[in-house]
XYZ file of C-alpha atoms in Angstrom:
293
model
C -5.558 6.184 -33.649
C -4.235 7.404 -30.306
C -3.363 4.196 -28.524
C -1.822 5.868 -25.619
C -5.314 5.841 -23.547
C -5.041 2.302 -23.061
C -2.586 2.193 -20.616
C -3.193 2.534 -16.737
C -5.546 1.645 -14.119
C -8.827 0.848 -15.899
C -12.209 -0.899 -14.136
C -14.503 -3.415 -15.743
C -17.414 -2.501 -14.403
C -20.308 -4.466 -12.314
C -23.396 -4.313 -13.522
C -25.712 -3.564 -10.450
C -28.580 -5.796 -10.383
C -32.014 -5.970 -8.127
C -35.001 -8.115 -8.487
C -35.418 -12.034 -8.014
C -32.579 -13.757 -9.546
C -30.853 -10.349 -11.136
C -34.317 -9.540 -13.411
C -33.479 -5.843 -13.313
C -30.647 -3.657 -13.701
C -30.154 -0.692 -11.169
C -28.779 2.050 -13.595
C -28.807 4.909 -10.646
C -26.247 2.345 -8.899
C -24.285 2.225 -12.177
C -24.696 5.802 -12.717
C -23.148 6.449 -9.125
C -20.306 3.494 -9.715
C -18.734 5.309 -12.811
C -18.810 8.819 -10.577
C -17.035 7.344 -7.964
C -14.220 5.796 -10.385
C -14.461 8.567 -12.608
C -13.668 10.258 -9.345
C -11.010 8.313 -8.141
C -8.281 8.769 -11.372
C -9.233 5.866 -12.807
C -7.442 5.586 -16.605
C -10.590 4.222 -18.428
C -13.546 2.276 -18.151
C -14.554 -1.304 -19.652
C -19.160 -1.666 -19.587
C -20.816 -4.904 -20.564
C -17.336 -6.985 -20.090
C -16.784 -10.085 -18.324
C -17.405 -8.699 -15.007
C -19.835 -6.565 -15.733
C -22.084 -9.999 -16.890
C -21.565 -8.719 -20.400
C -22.957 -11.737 -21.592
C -26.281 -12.125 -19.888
C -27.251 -8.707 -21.006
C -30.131 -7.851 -23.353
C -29.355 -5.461 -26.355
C -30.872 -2.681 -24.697
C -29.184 -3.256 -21.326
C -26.139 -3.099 -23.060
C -26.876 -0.342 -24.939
C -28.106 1.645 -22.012
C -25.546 0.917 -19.817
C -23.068 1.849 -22.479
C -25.040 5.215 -23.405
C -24.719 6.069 -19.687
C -21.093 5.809 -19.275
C -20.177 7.603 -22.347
C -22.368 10.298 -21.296
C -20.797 10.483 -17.427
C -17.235 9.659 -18.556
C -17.149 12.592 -21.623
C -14.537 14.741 -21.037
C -12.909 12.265 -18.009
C -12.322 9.352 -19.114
C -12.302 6.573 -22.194
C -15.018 4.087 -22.148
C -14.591 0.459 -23.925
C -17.328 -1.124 -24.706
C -17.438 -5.413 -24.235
C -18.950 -7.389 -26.915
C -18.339 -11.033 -28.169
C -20.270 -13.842 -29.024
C -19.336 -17.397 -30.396
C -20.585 -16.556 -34.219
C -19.134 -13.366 -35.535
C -22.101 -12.230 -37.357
C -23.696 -11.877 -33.249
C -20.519 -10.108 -31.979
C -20.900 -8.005 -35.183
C -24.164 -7.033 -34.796
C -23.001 -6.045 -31.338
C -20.620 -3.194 -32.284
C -23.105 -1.746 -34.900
C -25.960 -1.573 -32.229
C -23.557 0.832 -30.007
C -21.036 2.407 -33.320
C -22.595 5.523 -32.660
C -21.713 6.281 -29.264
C -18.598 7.924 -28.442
C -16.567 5.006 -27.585
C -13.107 4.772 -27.205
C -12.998 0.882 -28.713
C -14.479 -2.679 -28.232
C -13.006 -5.173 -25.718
C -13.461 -8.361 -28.302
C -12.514 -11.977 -27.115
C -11.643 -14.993 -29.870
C -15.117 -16.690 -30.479
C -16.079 -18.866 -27.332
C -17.036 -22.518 -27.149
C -16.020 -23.392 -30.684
C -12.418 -23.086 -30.178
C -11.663 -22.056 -33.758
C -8.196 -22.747 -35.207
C -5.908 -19.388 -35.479
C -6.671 -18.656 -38.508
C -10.141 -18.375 -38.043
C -9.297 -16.357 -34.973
C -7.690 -14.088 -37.385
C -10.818 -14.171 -39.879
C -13.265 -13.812 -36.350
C -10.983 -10.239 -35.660
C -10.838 -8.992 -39.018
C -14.334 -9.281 -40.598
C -15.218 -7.724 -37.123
C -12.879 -4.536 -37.854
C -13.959 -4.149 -41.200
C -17.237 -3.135 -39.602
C -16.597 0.227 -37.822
C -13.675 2.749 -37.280
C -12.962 2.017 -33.916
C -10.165 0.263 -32.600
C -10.402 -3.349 -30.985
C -8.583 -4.358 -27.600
C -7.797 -8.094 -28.062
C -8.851 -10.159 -25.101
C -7.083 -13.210 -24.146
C -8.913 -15.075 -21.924
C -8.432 -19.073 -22.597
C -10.361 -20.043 -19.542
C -13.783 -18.899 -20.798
C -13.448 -19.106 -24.376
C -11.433 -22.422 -24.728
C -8.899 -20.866 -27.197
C -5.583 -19.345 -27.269
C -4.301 -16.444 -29.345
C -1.340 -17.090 -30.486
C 2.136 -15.161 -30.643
C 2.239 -14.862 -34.186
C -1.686 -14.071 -34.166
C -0.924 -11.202 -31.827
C 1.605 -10.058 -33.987
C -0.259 -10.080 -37.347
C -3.176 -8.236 -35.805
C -0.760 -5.758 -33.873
C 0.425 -5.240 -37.498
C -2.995 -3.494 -38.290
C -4.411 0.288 -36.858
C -7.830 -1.401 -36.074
C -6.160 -3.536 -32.946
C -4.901 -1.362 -30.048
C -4.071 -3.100 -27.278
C -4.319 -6.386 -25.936
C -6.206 -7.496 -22.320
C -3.955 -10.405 -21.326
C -5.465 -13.138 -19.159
C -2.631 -15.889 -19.092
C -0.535 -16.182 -16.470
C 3.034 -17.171 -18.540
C 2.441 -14.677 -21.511
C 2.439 -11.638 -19.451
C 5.642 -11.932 -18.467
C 6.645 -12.514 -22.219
C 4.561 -11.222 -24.166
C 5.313 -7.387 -24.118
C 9.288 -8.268 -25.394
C 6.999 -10.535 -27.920
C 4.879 -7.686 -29.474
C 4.265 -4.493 -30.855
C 1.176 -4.186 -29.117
C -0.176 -1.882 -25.701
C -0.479 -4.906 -23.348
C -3.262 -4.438 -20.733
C -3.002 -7.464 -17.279
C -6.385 -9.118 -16.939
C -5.170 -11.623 -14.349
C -5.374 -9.419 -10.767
C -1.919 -11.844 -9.125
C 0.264 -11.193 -11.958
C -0.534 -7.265 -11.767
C 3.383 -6.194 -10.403
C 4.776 -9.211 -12.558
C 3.148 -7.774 -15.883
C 4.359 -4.444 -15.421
C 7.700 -5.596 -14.195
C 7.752 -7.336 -17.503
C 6.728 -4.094 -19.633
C 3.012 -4.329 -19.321
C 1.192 -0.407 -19.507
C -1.833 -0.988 -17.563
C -4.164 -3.313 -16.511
C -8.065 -3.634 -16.827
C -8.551 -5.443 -13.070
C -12.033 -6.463 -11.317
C -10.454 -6.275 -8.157
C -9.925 -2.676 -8.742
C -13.337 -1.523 -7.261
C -12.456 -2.058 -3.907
C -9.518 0.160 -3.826
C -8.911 1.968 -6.917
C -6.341 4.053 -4.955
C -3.845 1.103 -4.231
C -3.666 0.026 -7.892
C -3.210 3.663 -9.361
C -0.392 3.828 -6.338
C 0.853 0.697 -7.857
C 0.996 1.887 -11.560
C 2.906 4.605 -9.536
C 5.364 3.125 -7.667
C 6.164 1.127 -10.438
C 7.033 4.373 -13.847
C 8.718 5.902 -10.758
C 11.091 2.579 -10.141
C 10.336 1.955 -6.900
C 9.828 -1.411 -6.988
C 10.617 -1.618 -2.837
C 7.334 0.400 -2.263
C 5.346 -1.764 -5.189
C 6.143 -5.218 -3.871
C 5.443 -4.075 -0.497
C 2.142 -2.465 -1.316
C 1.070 -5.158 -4.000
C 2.144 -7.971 -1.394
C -0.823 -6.460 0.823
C -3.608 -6.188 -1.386
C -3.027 -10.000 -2.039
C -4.884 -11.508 0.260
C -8.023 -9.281 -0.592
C -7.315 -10.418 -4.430
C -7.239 -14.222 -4.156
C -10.768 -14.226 -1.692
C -12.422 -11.659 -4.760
C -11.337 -14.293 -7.085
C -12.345 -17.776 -5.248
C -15.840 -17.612 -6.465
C -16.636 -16.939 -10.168
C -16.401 -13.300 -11.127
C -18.030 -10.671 -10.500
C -19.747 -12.400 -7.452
C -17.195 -11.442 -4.908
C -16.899 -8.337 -5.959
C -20.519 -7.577 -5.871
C -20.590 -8.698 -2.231
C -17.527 -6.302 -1.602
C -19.310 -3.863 -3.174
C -22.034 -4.661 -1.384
C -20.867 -4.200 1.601
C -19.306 -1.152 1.062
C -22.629 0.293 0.065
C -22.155 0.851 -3.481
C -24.701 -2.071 -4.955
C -26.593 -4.869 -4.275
C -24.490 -8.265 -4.158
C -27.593 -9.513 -6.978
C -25.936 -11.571 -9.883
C -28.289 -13.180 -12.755
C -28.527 -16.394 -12.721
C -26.678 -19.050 -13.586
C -24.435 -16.945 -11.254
C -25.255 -17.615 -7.806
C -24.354 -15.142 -4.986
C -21.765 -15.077 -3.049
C -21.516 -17.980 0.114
C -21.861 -16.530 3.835
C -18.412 -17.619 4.430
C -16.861 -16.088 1.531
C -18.853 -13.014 2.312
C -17.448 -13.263 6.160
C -14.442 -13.865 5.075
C -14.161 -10.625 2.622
C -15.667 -8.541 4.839
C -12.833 -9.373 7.404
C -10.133 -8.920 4.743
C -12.246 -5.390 3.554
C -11.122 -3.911 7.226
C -7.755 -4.648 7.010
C -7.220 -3.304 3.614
C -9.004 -0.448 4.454
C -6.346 0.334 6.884
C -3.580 0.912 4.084
């Protein structure tokens, strides 16, 4: 397994929506989306994650969605595919609906909601590799899913060839966990970006990527080369921008960015709601002076 892809810049990607209250999915904008990062450099791309409302998708939005980015990114980039679900015979069923496709992995969160102990974590991970030959990027988010993995979890799964990498969501483990493990650690918290890498991180999969995919590949840059002058000074700008894409539940700030930067509607499905008029004022100010970098 050639874990070396999962390192860099990679974007979870939107999922464009249209319609009264997100009904329909706009593949053409999704289509033009993964050209434009494709594009840009970007290291990989994540379809059907968090961001991309991975989990008010239909099986066949998923799977279309999926099929379309494979197809676009062959040959440019790898694509991970996000599944999970709180019973693991659902998030099962999930990676054999898309096993075929030329994927380069699942992004695969602890079961949600139940907030199972760690060792059934560790059963949740493993009956779930047993089920294809792909490898599995761990995804620690606590926040959604109620649960922790743990250290030693981490450690016993980095210990197997099915698990990759690991999509790190909490704050204080990213700067400890890459001296911690034997595993390709990926930032999923947009602040602690500079920190994580700092602290041995390879990459990061970031939301607030699609606005600039430029600054955070000049990041990842700045940062191999040592020159950590140039990196705090560039990450310390794109700050602001970060903390106003992040003040309303994601994606639904970075849909209106997107938005207004003509790449997609701002349409979320509901339960999400779309973004306030002062939020939206408010990014749109913060959009021109990042632009300026």
């Amino acid at each position: 397994m050639n874990t070396a892809i999962f390192e860099g810049v990679w974007v979870p990607l939107v999922t464009p929506m249209s319609g009264a209250n997100g009904a329909q999915i706009d593949y053409n904008a999704f289509a033009r989306l993964v050209d434009y990062y494709l594009a840009a450099g970007v290291n990989g791309l994540v379809v059907a994650g968090t961001t991309g409302e991975g989990t008010l998708l239909t099986d066949e939005e998923r799977r279309r969605l999926v099929e379309t980015a494979c197809h676009l990114a062959h040959g440019h980039a790898p694509v991970l595919a996000g599944v999970g679900a709180a019973d693991t015979t659902n998030a099962a069923r999930q990676i054999r609906s898309l096993d075929d496709l030329p994927l380069a992995g699942y992004l695969v969160p602890p079961p949600y909601y139940l907030r199972p102990s760690q060792e059934g974590i560790l059963w949740h991970y493993r009956t779930l590799a047993a089920g294809t030959r792909k490898p599995l990027v761990l995804y620690n988010v606590p926040l959604r899913t109620g649960v922790t993995l743990g250290v030693d979890t981490i450690r016993e799964l980095a210990s197997h060839e099915s698990f990759a990498a690991i999509k790190e969501c909490d704050a204080h483990p990213l700067t400890h966990l890459p001296a911690q493990v034997t595993m390709r650690v990926l930032c999923g918290d947009d602040m602690q970006i500079l920190p994580a890498l700092r602290a041995g991180a390879v990459g990061c999969i970031s939301a607030a990527a699609h606005v600039r995919p430029d600054l955070y590949l000049k990041l990842m840059r700045y940062v191999r080369e040592g020159d950590m002058d140039h990196a705090n000074t560039l990450f310390n700008g794109m700050k602001p921008l970060i903390r106003r894409l992040f003040s309303e539940p994601n994606p639904v700030a970075i849909k209106a960015a997107l938005a207004s930067l003509g790449f997609c509607q701002d349409t979320v499905r509901r339960p999400l709601m779309p973004c306030t008029a002062a939020l939206r004022k408010d990014i749109d100010a913060q959009l021109e002076v990042t632009m300026a970098f």
